[in-house]
Short mmCIF file of C-alpha atoms in Angstrom, two decimals:
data_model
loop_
_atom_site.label_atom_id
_atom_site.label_comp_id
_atom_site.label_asym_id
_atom_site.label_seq_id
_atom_site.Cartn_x
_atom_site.Cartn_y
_atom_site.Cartn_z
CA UNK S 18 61.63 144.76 20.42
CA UNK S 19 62.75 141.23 21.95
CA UNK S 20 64.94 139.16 20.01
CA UNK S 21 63.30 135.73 19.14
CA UNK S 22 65.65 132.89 20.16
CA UNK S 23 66.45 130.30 17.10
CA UNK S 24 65.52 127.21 19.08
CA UNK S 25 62.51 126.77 21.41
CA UNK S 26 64.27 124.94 23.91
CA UNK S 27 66.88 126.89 26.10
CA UNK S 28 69.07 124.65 28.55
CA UNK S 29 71.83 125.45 31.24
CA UNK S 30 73.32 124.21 34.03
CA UNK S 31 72.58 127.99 35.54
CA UNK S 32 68.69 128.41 36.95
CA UNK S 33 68.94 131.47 34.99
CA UNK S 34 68.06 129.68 32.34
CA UNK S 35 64.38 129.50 33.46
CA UNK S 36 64.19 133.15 32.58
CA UNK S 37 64.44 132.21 29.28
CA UNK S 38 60.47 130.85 29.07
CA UNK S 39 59.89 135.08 28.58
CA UNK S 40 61.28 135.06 25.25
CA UNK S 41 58.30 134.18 22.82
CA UNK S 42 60.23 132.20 20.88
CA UNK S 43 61.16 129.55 23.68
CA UNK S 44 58.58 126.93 24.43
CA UNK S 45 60.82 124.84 27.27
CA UNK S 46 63.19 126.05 29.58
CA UNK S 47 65.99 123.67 31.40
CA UNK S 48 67.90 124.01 34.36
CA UNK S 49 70.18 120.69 34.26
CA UNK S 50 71.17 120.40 37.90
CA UNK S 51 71.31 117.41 40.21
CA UNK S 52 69.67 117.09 43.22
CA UNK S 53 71.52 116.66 46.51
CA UNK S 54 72.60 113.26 46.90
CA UNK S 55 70.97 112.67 50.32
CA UNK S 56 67.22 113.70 48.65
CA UNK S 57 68.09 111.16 46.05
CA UNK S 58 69.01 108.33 48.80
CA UNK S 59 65.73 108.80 50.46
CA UNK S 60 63.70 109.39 47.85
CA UNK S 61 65.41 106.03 46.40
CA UNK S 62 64.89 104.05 49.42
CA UNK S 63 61.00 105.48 49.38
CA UNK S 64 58.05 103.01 49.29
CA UNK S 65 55.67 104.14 46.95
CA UNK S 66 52.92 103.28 49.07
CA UNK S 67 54.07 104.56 51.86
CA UNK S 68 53.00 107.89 51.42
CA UNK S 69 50.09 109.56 50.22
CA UNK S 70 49.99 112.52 46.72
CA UNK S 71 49.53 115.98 46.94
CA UNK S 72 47.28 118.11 45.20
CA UNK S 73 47.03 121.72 46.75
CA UNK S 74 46.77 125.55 46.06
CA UNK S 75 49.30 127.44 47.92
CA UNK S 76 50.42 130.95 48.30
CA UNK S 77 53.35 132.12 46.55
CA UNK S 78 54.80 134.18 50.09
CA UNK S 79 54.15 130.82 52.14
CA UNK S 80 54.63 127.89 49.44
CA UNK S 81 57.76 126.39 51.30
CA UNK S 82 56.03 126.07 54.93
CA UNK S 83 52.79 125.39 52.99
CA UNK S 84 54.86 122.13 51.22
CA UNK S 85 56.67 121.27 54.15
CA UNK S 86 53.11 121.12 56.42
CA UNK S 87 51.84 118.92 53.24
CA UNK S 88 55.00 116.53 53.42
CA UNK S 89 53.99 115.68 56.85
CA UNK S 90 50.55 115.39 56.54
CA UNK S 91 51.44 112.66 53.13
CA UNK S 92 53.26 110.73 55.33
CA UNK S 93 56.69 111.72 54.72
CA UNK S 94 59.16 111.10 57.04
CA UNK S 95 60.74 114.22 58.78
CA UNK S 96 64.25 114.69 57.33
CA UNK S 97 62.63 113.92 53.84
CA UNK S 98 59.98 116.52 54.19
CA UNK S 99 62.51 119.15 55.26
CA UNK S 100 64.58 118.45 52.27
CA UNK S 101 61.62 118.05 50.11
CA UNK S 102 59.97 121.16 50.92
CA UNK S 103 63.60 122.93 50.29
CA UNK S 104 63.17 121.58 46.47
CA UNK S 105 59.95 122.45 46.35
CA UNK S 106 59.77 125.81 47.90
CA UNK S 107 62.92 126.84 45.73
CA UNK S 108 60.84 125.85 42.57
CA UNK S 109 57.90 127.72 43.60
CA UNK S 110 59.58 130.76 44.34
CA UNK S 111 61.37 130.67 40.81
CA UNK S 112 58.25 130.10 39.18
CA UNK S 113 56.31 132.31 41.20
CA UNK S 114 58.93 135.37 39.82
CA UNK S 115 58.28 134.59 36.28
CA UNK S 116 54.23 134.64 36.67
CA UNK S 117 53.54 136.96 39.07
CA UNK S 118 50.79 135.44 40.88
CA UNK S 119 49.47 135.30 44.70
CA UNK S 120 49.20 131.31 43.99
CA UNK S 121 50.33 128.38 43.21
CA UNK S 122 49.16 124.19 42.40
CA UNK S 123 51.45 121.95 43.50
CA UNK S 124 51.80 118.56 42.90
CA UNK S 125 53.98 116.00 43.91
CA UNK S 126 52.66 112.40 42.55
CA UNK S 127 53.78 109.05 42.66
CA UNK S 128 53.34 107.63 39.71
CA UNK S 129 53.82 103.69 38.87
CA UNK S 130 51.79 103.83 35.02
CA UNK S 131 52.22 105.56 31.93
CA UNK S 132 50.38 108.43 32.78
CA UNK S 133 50.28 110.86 30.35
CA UNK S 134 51.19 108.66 27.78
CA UNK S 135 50.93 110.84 24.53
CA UNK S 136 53.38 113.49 23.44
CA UNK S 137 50.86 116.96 24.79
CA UNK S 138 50.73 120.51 25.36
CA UNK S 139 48.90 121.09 28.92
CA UNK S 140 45.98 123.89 29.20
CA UNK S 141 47.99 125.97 31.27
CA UNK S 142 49.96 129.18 31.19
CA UNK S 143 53.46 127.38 32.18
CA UNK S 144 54.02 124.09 33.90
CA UNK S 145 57.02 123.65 36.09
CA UNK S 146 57.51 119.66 36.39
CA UNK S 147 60.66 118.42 38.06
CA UNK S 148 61.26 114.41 37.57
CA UNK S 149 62.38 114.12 41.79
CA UNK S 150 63.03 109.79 41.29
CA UNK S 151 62.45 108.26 37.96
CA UNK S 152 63.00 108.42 34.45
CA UNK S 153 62.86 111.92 33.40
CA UNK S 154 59.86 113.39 31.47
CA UNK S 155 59.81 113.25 27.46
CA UNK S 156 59.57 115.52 24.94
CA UNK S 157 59.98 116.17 21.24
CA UNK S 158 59.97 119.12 18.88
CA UNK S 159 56.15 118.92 17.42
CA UNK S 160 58.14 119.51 13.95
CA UNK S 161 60.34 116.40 14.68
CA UNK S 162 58.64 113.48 16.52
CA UNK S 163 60.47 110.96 15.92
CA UNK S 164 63.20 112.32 17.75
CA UNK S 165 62.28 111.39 21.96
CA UNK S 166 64.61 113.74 23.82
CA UNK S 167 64.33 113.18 27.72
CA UNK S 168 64.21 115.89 30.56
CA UNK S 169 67.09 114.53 33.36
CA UNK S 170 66.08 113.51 36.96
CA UNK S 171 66.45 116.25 38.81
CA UNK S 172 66.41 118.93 36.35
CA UNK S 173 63.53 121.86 36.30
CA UNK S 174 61.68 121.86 33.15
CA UNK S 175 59.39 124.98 32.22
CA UNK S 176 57.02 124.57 29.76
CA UNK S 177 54.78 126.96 28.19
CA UNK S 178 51.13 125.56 27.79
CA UNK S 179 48.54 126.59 25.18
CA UNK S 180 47.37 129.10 27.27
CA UNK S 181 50.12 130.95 25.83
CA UNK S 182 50.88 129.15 22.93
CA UNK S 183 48.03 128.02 20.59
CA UNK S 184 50.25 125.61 18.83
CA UNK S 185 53.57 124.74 21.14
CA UNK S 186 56.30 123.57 19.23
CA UNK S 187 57.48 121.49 22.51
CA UNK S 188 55.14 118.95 23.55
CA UNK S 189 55.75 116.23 26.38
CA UNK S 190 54.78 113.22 28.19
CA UNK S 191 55.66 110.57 30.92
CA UNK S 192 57.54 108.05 29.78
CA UNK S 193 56.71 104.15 29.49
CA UNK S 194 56.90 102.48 32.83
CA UNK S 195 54.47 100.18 33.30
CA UNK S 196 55.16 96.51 33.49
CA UNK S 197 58.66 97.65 34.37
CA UNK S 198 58.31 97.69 38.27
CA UNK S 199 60.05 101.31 38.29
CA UNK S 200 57.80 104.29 39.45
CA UNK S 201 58.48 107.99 39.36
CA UNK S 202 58.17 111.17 41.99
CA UNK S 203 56.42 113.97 39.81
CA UNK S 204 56.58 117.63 40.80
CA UNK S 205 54.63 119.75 39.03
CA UNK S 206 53.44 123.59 39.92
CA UNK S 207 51.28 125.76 37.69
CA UNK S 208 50.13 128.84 38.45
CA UNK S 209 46.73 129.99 39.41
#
């Protein structure tokens, strides 16, 4: 019989961490981890308009030349798209381990609004989403709502979605941009 962890949320600086999501009692896994500084240099000096979103089904044995084939085609430049697809294909393949599945969705967004701009649980088995330039994604305890805790750029955030969990205790949401100029680069990868 598995032990039920105490708290729903599970954060390390270790991406073992993301093994955690298998417990039934955890509801959000974090890997706090920084991404290489030369990603965040171009992904800082980035135009948001300068490249397009993408919005594909890949396979979980191909996902990194799969991302890297999107980069190029989204208008990234070269040396970003390598590094990029790196990211990417990394947190595919540790996603794809924990749900065994032949595919993946992968998304990588620009996004300038609010978005999602209420705390939510998304209709999906588990939800990888990785803040790449930005402010982090929010969440809060559903018990506790008052209290906004925020997932840091960079880090890998695995949440279970109500396809596993009628009633998640962790629920999330973009935070507050607009009018502020800033914009974000969203990953997120579900599986299929």
């Amino acid at each position: 019989m598995a032990t039920r962890l105490a708290d729903p949320v599970a954060r390390s600086d270790t991406a073992d961490v993301l093994h955690a999501i298998l417990d039934p009692g955890c509801a959000l896994a974090i890997w706090e981890r920084a991404l290489p500084a030369a990603l965040v240099a171009d992904l800082t000096a980035l135009a948001p308009d300068s490249v397009d979103d993408i919005d594909a089904v890949v396979r979980t044995d191909s996902a990194p030349i799969a991302v890297a084939v999107l980069l190029g085609g989204a208008g990234y430049d070269p040396a970003t798209a390598l590094m990029l697809a790196t990211e990417i294909g990394t947190s595919a393949e540790r996603l794809a381990r924990l749900a065994p599945v032949e595919r993946l969705r992968v998304r990588l967004e620009i996004v300038t609004t609010d978005a999602c701009r209420r705390f939510h649980a998304d209709r999906v088995t588990l939800r990888l989403l990785v803040t790449l330039h930005g402010p982090g994604t929010q969440w809060i305890r559903a018990a506790d709502p008052d209290a906004v805790a925020q997932v840091p750029t960079g880090a890998v955030a695995l949440f279970k979605g109500r396809l596993l969990v009628e009633e998640p205790p962790i629920l999330h949401r973009s935070p507050p941009i607009t009018g502020t100029g800033r914009h974000r680069l969203m990953l997120a990868i579900d599986p299929v």
